[in-house]
Amino acid sequence: MIQMILCGRGGQGIVFLTRLLGDIATRKGLDVISSETHGMAVRGGSINSHLKIGSFSSPLVRWGHADYLLSMDMLETGNNRQFLKEGGVVFENSPVASESGLFRVDAARIARSIGRIQLENVVLLGFSAFLGNLEVSVEDIRARLSQDPRESVRNYNIKALDAGVKVGSAMKTTGGSTG
């Protein structure tokens, strides 16, 4: 059982990631419950989603109980860090070097190199799924993304997922920071 907060700015694909992870976990037969807070998200405002995989009865993660924080924005990491439990792990989209308990990947730069900045969320997902224990594996995600009927979308998403995994793999191998 895990509890997770996904956060970022409106338009960065937080809702997509939440629904994707929830859908995959449900297909694996796991219980899933989630909730989204939108606010001013349509104007680039703060957005976060609460996702619980396991036998939970309420959708919101209480402060100090999240196992993981997946953040698309450094400022949103600060705004949502209170949800993280002691020993919880942050996966963040940022060009800054990683530090203890905070794994960073420059997902925006990688997504731009692939040709679509909109893929930064999938890069972060590949990175975090490789390094974390999200109850959903990289192969689970790949299989689900491969079901998109639009060939171009499918190919870009797989490329972004693999790019995130590659950075996570390099980080795991070197034990250090990669961008």
mmCIF file of C-alpha atoms in Angstrom:
data_model
loop_
_atom_site.group_PDB
_atom_site.id
_atom_site.type_symbol
_atom_site.label_atom_id
_atom_site.label_comp_id
_atom_site.label_asym_id
_atom_site.label_seq_id
_atom_site.Cartn_x
_atom_site.Cartn_y
_atom_site.Cartn_z
ATOM 1 C CA MET A 1 0.000 0.000 0.000
ATOM 2 C CA ILE A 2 1.296 3.390 -0.924
ATOM 3 C CA GLN A 3 0.169 6.970 -0.703
ATOM 4 C CA MET A 4 1.344 9.487 -3.235
ATOM 5 C CA ILE A 5 0.999 13.181 -4.014
ATOM 6 C CA LEU A 6 1.439 14.303 -7.617
ATOM 7 C CA CYS A 7 1.852 18.058 -8.004
ATOM 8 C CA GLY A 8 2.740 20.761 -10.459
ATOM 9 C CA ARG A 9 1.178 23.585 -12.434
ATOM 10 C CA GLY A 10 -1.933 23.505 -14.552
ATOM 11 C CA GLY A 11 -1.144 22.004 -17.960
ATOM 12 C CA GLN A 12 1.782 19.841 -16.825
ATOM 13 C CA GLY A 13 -0.165 16.581 -16.973
ATOM 14 C CA ILE A 14 -0.778 15.854 -13.296
ATOM 15 C CA VAL A 15 -4.316 14.610 -13.925
ATOM 16 C CA PHE A 16 -3.056 12.417 -16.778
ATOM 17 C CA LEU A 17 -0.397 10.837 -14.540
ATOM 18 C CA THR A 18 -2.872 10.233 -11.727
ATOM 19 C CA ARG A 19 -5.383 8.585 -14.016
ATOM 20 C CA LEU A 20 -2.690 6.553 -15.772
ATOM 21 C CA LEU A 21 -1.264 5.184 -12.513
ATOM 22 C CA GLY A 22 -4.748 4.545 -11.146
ATOM 23 C CA ASP A 23 -5.831 2.759 -14.306
ATOM 24 C CA ILE A 24 -2.752 0.532 -14.334
ATOM 25 C CA ALA A 25 -3.103 -0.341 -10.649
ATOM 26 C CA THR A 26 -6.805 -1.122 -11.123
ATOM 27 C CA ARG A 27 -6.021 -3.416 -14.063
ATOM 28 C CA LYS A 28 -3.545 -5.232 -11.795
ATOM 29 C CA GLY A 29 -6.406 -5.880 -9.377
ATOM 30 C CA LEU A 30 -5.237 -3.367 -6.787
ATOM 31 C CA ASP A 31 -7.580 -1.032 -4.957
ATOM 32 C CA VAL A 32 -7.179 2.602 -5.970
ATOM 33 C CA ILE A 33 -8.633 5.809 -4.650
ATOM 34 C CA SER A 34 -7.701 9.318 -5.770
ATOM 35 C CA SER A 35 -8.702 12.951 -5.576
ATOM 36 C CA GLU A 36 -7.644 16.038 -7.491
ATOM 37 C CA THR A 37 -7.528 19.679 -6.484
ATOM 38 C CA HIS A 38 -7.592 22.056 -9.398
ATOM 39 C CA GLY A 39 -8.004 25.646 -8.182
ATOM 40 C CA MET A 40 -6.501 28.062 -10.695
ATOM 41 C CA ALA A 41 -4.851 25.269 -12.628
ATOM 42 C CA VAL A 42 -6.174 26.456 -15.970
ATOM 43 C CA ARG A 43 -3.988 29.549 -15.602
ATOM 44 C CA GLY A 44 -0.878 27.696 -14.588
ATOM 45 C CA GLY A 45 -1.777 27.641 -10.924
ATOM 46 C CA SER A 46 -1.026 24.972 -8.372
ATOM 47 C CA ILE A 47 -2.514 21.547 -8.820
ATOM 48 C CA ASN A 48 -2.105 18.386 -6.841
ATOM 49 C CA SER A 49 -3.590 14.931 -6.873
ATOM 50 C CA HIS A 50 -3.792 12.464 -4.040
ATOM 51 C CA LEU A 51 -3.415 8.825 -5.069
ATOM 52 C CA LYS A 52 -3.637 5.824 -2.800
ATOM 53 C CA ILE A 53 -3.000 2.286 -3.987
ATOM 54 C CA GLY A 54 -4.228 -0.295 -1.504
ATOM 55 C CA SER A 55 -7.180 -0.749 0.810
ATOM 56 C CA PHE A 56 -7.730 2.849 1.864
ATOM 57 C CA SER A 57 -11.137 4.324 2.651
ATOM 58 C CA SER A 58 -10.619 8.053 2.110
ATOM 59 C CA PRO A 59 -9.079 9.744 -0.937
ATOM 60 C CA LEU A 60 -7.009 12.469 0.697
ATOM 61 C CA VAL A 61 -3.489 11.899 1.962
ATOM 62 C CA ARG A 62 -2.997 13.398 5.403
ATOM 63 C CA TRP A 63 0.007 15.576 6.141
ATOM 64 C CA GLY A 64 3.015 13.448 6.974
ATOM 65 C CA HIS A 65 1.686 10.248 5.388
ATOM 66 C CA ALA A 66 2.734 10.239 1.700
ATOM 67 C CA ASP A 67 5.329 7.697 0.648
ATOM 68 C CA TYR A 68 6.099 9.580 -2.566
ATOM 69 C CA LEU A 69 5.849 13.083 -3.925
ATOM 70 C CA LEU A 70 6.042 13.347 -7.715
ATOM 71 C CA SER A 71 6.547 16.996 -8.526
ATOM 72 C CA MET A 72 6.621 18.677 -11.895
ATOM 73 C CA ASP A 73 7.738 22.002 -10.396
ATOM 74 C CA MET A 74 10.293 22.937 -7.712
ATOM 75 C CA LEU A 75 7.978 25.490 -6.107
ATOM 76 C CA GLU A 76 5.191 22.930 -5.916
ATOM 77 C CA THR A 77 7.547 20.547 -4.150
ATOM 78 C CA GLY A 78 7.794 23.123 -1.382
ATOM 79 C CA ASN A 79 4.039 23.688 -1.353
ATOM 80 C CA ASN A 80 3.317 19.954 -0.990
ATOM 81 C CA ARG A 81 6.235 18.663 1.032
ATOM 82 C CA GLN A 82 4.160 18.673 4.231
ATOM 83 C CA PHE A 83 2.317 15.616 2.888
ATOM 84 C CA LEU A 84 5.509 13.543 2.830
ATOM 85 C CA LYS A 85 6.142 11.176 5.703
ATOM 86 C CA GLU A 86 9.521 10.900 7.369
ATOM 87 C CA GLY A 87 11.675 8.843 5.028
ATOM 88 C CA GLY A 88 9.361 9.577 2.093
ATOM 89 C CA VAL A 89 10.883 10.173 -1.321
ATOM 90 C CA VAL A 90 10.547 13.117 -3.710
ATOM 91 C CA PHE A 91 10.887 12.772 -7.474
ATOM 92 C CA GLU A 92 11.140 16.223 -9.003
ATOM 93 C CA ASN A 93 11.353 17.769 -12.444
ATOM 94 C CA SER A 94 14.285 20.108 -12.010
ATOM 95 C CA PRO A 95 17.688 20.918 -13.529
ATOM 96 C CA VAL A 96 19.172 21.087 -10.023
ATOM 97 C CA ALA A 97 21.293 18.188 -8.710
ATOM 98 C CA SER A 98 19.674 15.474 -6.584
ATOM 99 C CA GLU A 99 20.206 15.220 -2.851
ATOM 100 C CA SER A 100 19.314 12.792 -0.113
ATOM 101 C CA GLY A 101 15.668 11.719 -0.429
ATOM 102 C CA LEU A 102 15.105 14.060 -3.365
ATOM 103 C CA PHE A 103 15.691 12.607 -6.811
ATOM 104 C CA ARG A 104 15.730 15.157 -9.588
ATOM 105 C CA VAL A 105 15.580 14.794 -13.330
ATOM 106 C CA ASP A 106 15.547 17.622 -15.854
ATOM 107 C CA ALA A 107 12.411 16.219 -17.467
ATOM 108 C CA ALA A 108 11.623 19.484 -19.245
ATOM 109 C CA ARG A 109 14.993 19.515 -21.026
ATOM 110 C CA ILE A 110 14.660 15.845 -21.967
ATOM 111 C CA ALA A 111 11.104 16.338 -23.230
ATOM 112 C CA ARG A 112 12.251 19.276 -25.373
ATOM 113 C CA SER A 113 15.035 17.119 -26.831
ATOM 114 C CA ILE A 114 12.418 14.535 -27.782
ATOM 115 C CA GLY A 115 10.448 17.266 -29.479
ATOM 116 C CA ARG A 116 7.483 17.766 -27.149
ATOM 117 C CA ILE A 117 7.648 19.659 -23.865
ATOM 118 C CA GLN A 118 4.275 18.106 -22.989
ATOM 119 C CA LEU A 119 6.118 14.833 -22.364
ATOM 120 C CA GLU A 120 7.936 16.078 -19.274
ATOM 121 C CA ASN A 121 5.374 14.320 -17.078
ATOM 122 C CA VAL A 122 6.015 10.958 -18.769
ATOM 123 C CA VAL A 123 9.793 11.453 -18.430
ATOM 124 C CA LEU A 124 9.315 12.064 -14.691
ATOM 125 C CA LEU A 125 7.046 9.026 -14.469
ATOM 126 C CA GLY A 126 9.643 6.747 -16.112
ATOM 127 C CA PHE A 127 12.338 8.129 -13.817
ATOM 128 C CA SER A 128 10.274 7.667 -10.643
ATOM 129 C CA ALA A 129 8.872 4.257 -11.619
ATOM 130 C CA PHE A 130 12.410 2.998 -12.213
ATOM 131 C CA LEU A 131 13.821 4.317 -8.935
ATOM 132 C CA GLY A 132 10.782 3.972 -6.688
ATOM 133 C CA ASN A 133 8.451 1.207 -5.613
ATOM 134 C CA LEU A 134 5.227 2.720 -6.911
ATOM 135 C CA GLU A 135 3.278 -0.602 -7.076
ATOM 136 C CA VAL A 136 3.293 0.038 -10.832
ATOM 137 C CA SER A 137 6.373 -1.041 -12.780
ATOM 138 C CA VAL A 138 7.982 0.526 -15.813
ATOM 139 C CA GLU A 139 6.745 -2.429 -17.870
ATOM 140 C CA ASP A 140 3.191 -1.919 -16.584
ATOM 141 C CA ILE A 141 3.383 1.704 -17.711
ATOM 142 C CA ARG A 142 4.914 0.791 -21.070
ATOM 143 C CA ALA A 143 2.172 -1.770 -21.704
ATOM 144 C CA ARG A 144 -0.552 0.767 -20.889
ATOM 145 C CA LEU A 145 0.998 3.552 -22.998
ATOM 146 C CA SER A 146 1.388 1.099 -25.873
ATOM 147 C CA GLN A 147 -2.394 0.753 -26.010
ATOM 148 C CA ASP A 148 -2.936 4.312 -27.215
ATOM 149 C CA PRO A 149 -4.505 3.983 -30.672
ATOM 150 C CA ARG A 150 -2.699 7.091 -31.953
ATOM 151 C CA GLU A 151 0.651 5.879 -33.259
ATOM 152 C CA SER A 152 2.407 9.227 -32.912
ATOM 153 C CA VAL A 153 1.238 9.721 -29.297
ATOM 154 C CA ARG A 154 2.124 6.136 -28.443
ATOM 155 C CA ASN A 155 5.635 6.457 -29.892
ATOM 156 C CA TYR A 156 6.361 9.788 -28.200
ATOM 157 C CA ASN A 157 5.110 8.527 -24.828
ATOM 158 C CA ILE A 158 7.264 5.388 -25.003
ATOM 159 C CA LYS A 159 10.273 7.461 -26.015
ATOM 160 C CA ALA A 160 9.696 9.799 -23.039
ATOM 161 C CA LEU A 161 9.185 6.883 -20.639
ATOM 162 C CA ASP A 162 12.425 5.266 -21.817
ATOM 163 C CA ALA A 163 14.313 8.550 -21.495
ATOM 164 C CA GLY A 164 13.216 8.848 -17.855
ATOM 165 C CA VAL A 165 14.183 5.242 -17.173
ATOM 166 C CA LYS A 166 17.589 5.842 -18.778
ATOM 167 C CA VAL A 167 18.335 8.750 -16.448
ATOM 168 C CA GLY A 168 17.118 6.751 -13.446
ATOM 169 C CA SER A 169 19.281 3.812 -14.470
ATOM 170 C CA ALA A 170 22.345 6.045 -14.850
ATOM 171 C CA MET A 171 21.662 7.595 -11.451
ATOM 172 C CA LYS A 172 21.295 4.190 -9.835
ATOM 173 C CA THR A 173 24.516 2.987 -11.457
ATOM 174 C CA THR A 174 26.597 5.990 -10.515
ATOM 175 C CA GLY A 175 24.821 6.724 -7.245
ATOM 176 C CA GLY A 176 24.996 10.345 -8.202
ATOM 177 C CA SER A 177 23.240 13.119 -9.934
ATOM 178 C CA THR A 178 22.404 13.161 -13.600
ATOM 179 C CA GLY A 179 20.521 15.665 -15.589
#
